[in-house]
CSV table of C-alpha atoms and ligand atoms in Angstrom, one decimal:
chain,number,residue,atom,x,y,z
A,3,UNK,CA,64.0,132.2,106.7
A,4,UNK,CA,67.4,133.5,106.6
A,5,UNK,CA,70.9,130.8,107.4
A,6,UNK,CA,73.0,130.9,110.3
A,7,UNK,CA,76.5,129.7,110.9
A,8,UNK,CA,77.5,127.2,113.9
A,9,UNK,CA,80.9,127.3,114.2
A,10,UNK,CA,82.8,124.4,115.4
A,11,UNK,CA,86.4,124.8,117.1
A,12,UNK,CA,88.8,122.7,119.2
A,13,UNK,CA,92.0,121.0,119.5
A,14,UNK,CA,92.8,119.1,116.4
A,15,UNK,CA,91.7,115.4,117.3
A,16,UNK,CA,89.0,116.5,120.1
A,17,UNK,CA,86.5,114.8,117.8
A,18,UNK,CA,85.1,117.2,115.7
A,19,UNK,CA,84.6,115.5,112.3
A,20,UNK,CA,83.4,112.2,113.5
A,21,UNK,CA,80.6,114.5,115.7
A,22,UNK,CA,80.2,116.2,112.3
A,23,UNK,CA,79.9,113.6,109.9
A,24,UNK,CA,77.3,112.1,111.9
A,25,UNK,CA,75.4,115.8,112.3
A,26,UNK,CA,75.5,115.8,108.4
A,27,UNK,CA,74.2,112.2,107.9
A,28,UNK,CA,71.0,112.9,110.1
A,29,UNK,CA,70.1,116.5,108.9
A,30,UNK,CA,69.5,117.8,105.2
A,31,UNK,CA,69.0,121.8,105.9
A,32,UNK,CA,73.4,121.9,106.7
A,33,UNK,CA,75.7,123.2,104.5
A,34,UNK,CA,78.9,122.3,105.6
A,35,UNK,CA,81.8,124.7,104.3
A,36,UNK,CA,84.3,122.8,102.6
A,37,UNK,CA,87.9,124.9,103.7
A,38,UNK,CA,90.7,124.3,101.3
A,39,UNK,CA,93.8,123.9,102.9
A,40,UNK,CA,97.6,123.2,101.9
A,41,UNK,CA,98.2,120.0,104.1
A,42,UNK,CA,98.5,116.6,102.6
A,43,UNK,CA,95.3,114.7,102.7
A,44,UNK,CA,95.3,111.8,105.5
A,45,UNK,CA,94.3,108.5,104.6
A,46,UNK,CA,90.3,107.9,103.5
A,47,UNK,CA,90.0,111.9,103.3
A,48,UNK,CA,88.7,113.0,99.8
A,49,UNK,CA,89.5,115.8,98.0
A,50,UNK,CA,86.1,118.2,97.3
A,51,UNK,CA,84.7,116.2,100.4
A,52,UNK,CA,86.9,116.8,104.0
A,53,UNK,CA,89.0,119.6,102.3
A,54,UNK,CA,89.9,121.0,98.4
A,55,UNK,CA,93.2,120.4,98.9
A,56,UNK,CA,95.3,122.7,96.7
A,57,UNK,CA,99.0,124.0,96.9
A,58,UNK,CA,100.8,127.3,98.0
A,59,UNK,CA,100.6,129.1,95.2
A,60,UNK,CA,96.9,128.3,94.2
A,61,UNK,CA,95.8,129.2,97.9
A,62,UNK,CA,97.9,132.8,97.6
A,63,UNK,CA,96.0,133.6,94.4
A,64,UNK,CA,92.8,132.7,96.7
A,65,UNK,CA,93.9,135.3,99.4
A,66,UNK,CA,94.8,137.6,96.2
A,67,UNK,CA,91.3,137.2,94.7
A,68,UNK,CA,89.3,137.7,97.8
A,69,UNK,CA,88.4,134.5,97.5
A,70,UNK,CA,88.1,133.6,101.5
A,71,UNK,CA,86.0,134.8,104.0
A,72,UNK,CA,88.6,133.9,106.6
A,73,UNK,CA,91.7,132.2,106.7
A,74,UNK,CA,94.9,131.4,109.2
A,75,UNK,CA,97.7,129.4,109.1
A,76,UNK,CA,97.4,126.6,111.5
A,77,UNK,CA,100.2,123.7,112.5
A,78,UNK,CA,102.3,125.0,109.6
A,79,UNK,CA,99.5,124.7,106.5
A,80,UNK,CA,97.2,127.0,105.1
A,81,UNK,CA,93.3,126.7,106.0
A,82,UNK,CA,90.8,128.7,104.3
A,83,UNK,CA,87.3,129.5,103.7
A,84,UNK,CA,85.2,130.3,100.1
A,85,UNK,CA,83.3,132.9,100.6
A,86,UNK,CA,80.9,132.4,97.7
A,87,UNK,CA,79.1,129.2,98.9
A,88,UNK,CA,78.7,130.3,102.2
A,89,UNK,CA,77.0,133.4,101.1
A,90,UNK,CA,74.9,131.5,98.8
A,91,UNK,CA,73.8,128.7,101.3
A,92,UNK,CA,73.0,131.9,104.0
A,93,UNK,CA,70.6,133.1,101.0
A,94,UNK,CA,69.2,130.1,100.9
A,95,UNK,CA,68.2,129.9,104.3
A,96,UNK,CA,70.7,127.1,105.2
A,97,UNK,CA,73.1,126.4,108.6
A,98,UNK,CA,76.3,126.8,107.6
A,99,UNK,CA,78.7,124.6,109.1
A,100,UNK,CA,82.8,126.1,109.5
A,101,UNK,CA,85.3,123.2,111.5
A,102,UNK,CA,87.5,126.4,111.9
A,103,UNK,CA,90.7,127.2,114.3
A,104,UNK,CA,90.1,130.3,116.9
A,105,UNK,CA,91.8,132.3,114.4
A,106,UNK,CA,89.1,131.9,111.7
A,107,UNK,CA,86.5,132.3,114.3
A,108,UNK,CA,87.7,136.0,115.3
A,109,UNK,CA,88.1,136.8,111.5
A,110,UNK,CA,84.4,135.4,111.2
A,111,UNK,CA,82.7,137.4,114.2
A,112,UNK,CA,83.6,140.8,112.5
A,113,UNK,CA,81.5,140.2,109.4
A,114,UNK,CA,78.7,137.9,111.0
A,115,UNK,CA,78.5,137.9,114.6
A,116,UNK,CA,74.9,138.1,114.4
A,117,UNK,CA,74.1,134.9,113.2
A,118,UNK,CA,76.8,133.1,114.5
A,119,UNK,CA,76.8,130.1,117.3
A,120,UNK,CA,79.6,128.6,118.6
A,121,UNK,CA,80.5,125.4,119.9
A,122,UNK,CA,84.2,124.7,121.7
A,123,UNK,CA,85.0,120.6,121.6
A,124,UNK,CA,87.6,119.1,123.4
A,125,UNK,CA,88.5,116.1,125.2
A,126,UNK,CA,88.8,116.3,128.9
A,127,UNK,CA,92.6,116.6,129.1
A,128,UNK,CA,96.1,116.5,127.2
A,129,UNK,CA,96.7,112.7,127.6
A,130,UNK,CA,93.1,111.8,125.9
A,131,UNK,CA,93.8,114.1,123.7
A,132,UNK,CA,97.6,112.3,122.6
A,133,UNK,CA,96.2,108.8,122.7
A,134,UNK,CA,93.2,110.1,120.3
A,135,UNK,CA,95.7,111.5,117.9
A,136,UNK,CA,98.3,108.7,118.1
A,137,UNK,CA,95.1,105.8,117.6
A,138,UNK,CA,93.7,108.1,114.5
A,139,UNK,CA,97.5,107.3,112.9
A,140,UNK,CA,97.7,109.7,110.5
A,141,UNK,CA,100.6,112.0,112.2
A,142,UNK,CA,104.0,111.7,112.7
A,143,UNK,CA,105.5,112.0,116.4
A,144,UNK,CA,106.6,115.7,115.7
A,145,UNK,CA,103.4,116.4,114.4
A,146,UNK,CA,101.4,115.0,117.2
A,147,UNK,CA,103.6,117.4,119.5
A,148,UNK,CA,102.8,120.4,117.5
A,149,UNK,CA,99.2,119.9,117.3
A,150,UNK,CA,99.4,119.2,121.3
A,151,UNK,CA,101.3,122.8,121.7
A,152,UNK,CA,98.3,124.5,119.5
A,153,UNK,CA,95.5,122.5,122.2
A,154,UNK,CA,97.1,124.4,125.1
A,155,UNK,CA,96.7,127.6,123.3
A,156,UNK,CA,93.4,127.6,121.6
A,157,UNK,CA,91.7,125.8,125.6
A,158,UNK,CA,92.6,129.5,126.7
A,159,UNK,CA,90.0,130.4,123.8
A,160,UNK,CA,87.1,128.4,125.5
A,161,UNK,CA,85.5,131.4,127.3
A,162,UNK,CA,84.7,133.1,123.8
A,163,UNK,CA,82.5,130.6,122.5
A,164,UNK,CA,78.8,129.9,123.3
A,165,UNK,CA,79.0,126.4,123.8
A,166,UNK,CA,81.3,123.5,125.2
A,167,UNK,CA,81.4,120.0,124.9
A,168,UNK,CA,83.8,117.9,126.4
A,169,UNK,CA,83.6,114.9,124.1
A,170,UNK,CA,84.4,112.1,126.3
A,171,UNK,CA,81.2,109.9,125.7
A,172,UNK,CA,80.9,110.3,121.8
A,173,UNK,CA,77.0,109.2,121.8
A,174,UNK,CA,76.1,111.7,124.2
A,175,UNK,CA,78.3,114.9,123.1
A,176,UNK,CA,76.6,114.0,119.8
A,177,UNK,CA,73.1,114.4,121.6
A,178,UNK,CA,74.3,117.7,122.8
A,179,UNK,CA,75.8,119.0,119.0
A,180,UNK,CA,72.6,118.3,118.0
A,181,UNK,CA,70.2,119.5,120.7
A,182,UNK,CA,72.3,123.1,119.6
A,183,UNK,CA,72.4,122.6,116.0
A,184,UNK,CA,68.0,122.3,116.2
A,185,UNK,CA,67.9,125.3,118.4
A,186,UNK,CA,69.5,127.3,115.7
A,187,UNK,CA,66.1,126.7,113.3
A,188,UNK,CA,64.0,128.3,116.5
A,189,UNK,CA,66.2,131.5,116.4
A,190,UNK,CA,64.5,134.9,116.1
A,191,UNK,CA,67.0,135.9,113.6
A,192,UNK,CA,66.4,133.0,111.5
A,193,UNK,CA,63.3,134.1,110.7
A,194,UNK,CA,62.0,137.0,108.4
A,195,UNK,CA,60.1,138.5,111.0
A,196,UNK,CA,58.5,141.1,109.0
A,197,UNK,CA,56.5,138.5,107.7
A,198,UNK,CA,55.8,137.0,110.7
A,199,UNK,CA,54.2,140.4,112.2
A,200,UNK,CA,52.6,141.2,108.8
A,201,UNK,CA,50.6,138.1,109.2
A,202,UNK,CA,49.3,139.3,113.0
A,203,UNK,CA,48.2,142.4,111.0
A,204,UNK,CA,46.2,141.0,109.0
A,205,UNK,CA,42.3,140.2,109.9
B,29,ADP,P1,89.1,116.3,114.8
B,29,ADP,O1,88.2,116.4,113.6
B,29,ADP,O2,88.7,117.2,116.0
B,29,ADP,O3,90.5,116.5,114.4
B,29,ADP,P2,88.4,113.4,114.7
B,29,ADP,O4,87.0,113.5,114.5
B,29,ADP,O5,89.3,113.1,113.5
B,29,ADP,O6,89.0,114.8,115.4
B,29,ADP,O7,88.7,112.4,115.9
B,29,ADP,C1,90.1,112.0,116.3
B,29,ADP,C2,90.1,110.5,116.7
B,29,ADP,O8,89.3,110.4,117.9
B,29,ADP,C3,89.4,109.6,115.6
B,29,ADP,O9,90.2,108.4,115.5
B,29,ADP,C4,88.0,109.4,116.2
B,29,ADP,O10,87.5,108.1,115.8
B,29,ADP,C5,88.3,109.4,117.7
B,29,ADP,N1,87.2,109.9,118.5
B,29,ADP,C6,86.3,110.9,118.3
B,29,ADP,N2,85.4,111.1,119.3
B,29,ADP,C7,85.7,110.1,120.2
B,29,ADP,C8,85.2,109.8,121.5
B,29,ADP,N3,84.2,110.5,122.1
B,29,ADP,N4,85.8,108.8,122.2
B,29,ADP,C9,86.9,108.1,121.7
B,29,ADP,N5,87.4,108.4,120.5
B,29,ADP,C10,86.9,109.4,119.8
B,30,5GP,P1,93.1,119.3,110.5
B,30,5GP,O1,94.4,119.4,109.9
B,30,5GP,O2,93.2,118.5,111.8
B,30,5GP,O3,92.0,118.9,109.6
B,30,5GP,O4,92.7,120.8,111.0
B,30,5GP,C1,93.6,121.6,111.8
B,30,5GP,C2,92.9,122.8,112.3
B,30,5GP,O5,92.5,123.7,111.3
B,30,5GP,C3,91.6,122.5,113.1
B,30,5GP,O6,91.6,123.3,114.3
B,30,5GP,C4,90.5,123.0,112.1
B,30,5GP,O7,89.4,123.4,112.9
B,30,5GP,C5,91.2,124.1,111.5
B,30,5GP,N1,90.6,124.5,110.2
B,30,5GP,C6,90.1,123.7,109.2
B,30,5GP,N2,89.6,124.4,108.2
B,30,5GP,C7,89.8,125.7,108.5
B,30,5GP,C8,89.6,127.0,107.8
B,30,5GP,O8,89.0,127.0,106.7
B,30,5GP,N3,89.9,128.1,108.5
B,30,5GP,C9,90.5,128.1,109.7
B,30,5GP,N4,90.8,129.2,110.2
B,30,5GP,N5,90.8,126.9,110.4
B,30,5GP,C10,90.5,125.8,109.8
């Protein structure tokens, strides 16, 4: 068996963590890829477990190094990421799991389009979208506005991906993550299919 990525995009405060945390909990075969990024942490988010958080500098030396496989500057921080586990959990036959912007999603498509699914989440307009980021509380007013202005830009992505959810109910958009995420296993790709046709051979 060989891994595939499901990428996850959407406006900041759509819902995408709490979808994937609950994805994570239920299945063992996901490795989720931990981006570092140069934002502050939010309240309850853990360093080596939402994000690695790290500073300017120490995410320059990253790009330096050629230490991402994508990265993009989103709402005024740096997101990025390590392209070392990922490859590693693909070798070992794993999902790999990016929450990336539309930026990292392009950069992503050029080196593995192949193995790639998408999945665009978003609430079903502007004002849910405000009241979810305002209840989550871990944004200031001007902040809240600029990740607002990014929604409107990246909705004009929604065409590119494979998938979309409109998380409104969360129960049954999580039905729906994971009705995709399972599909993934049944992929012709994921499978060495040398193997597969060898064994037909056989008497
Ligand atoms: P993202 O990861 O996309 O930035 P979060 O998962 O942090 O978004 O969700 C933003 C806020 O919206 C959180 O307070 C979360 O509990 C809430 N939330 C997520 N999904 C739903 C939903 N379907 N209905 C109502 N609130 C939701
Ligand atoms: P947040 O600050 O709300 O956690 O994330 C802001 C945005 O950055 C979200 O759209 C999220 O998908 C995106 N993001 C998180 N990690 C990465 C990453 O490693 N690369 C890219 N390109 N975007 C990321």
């Amino acid at each position: 068996m060989s891994g595939q990525i499901l990428i996850i995009s959407g406006p900041s405060g759509s819902g995408k963590s709490t979808l994937l945390s609950r994805l994570i909990s239920e299945f063992d075969n996901i490795y989720f890829s931990i981006s570092s990024t140069t934002r502050e942490p939010r309240d309850g988010e853990q360093n080596g477990v939402n994000y690695h958080f790290i500073n300017v500098d120490e995410f320059q030396k990253g790009i330096d190094e050629g230490k991402f496989l994508e990265w993009a500057n989103v709402h005024k921080n740096y997101y990025g990421t390590s392209l070392e586990p990922v490859e590693k959990a693909l070798k070992d036959g794993k999902i790999v799991i990016f929450d990336i912007d539309v930026q990292g999603y392009h950069l992503a498509m050029k080196k593995y389009s192949h193995i790639i699914t998408s999945v665009f989440v978003t609430t079903k307009d502007r004002h849910e979208l405000k009241k979810r980021l305002t209840k989550r509380g871990s944004d200031d007013a001007q902040t809240i506005e600029n990740r607002l202005f990014n929604a409107a830009t990246e909705i004009a992505y929604i065409s590119e991906y494979d998938y979309l959810i409109i998380n409104d109910d969360l129960d049954s958009s999580y039905e729906r993550l994971k009705s995709i995420f399972i599909s993934l296993s049944s992929k012709t790709q994921s499978f060495n299919l040398n193997d597969v046709i060898e064994s037909w051979s056989e008497c």
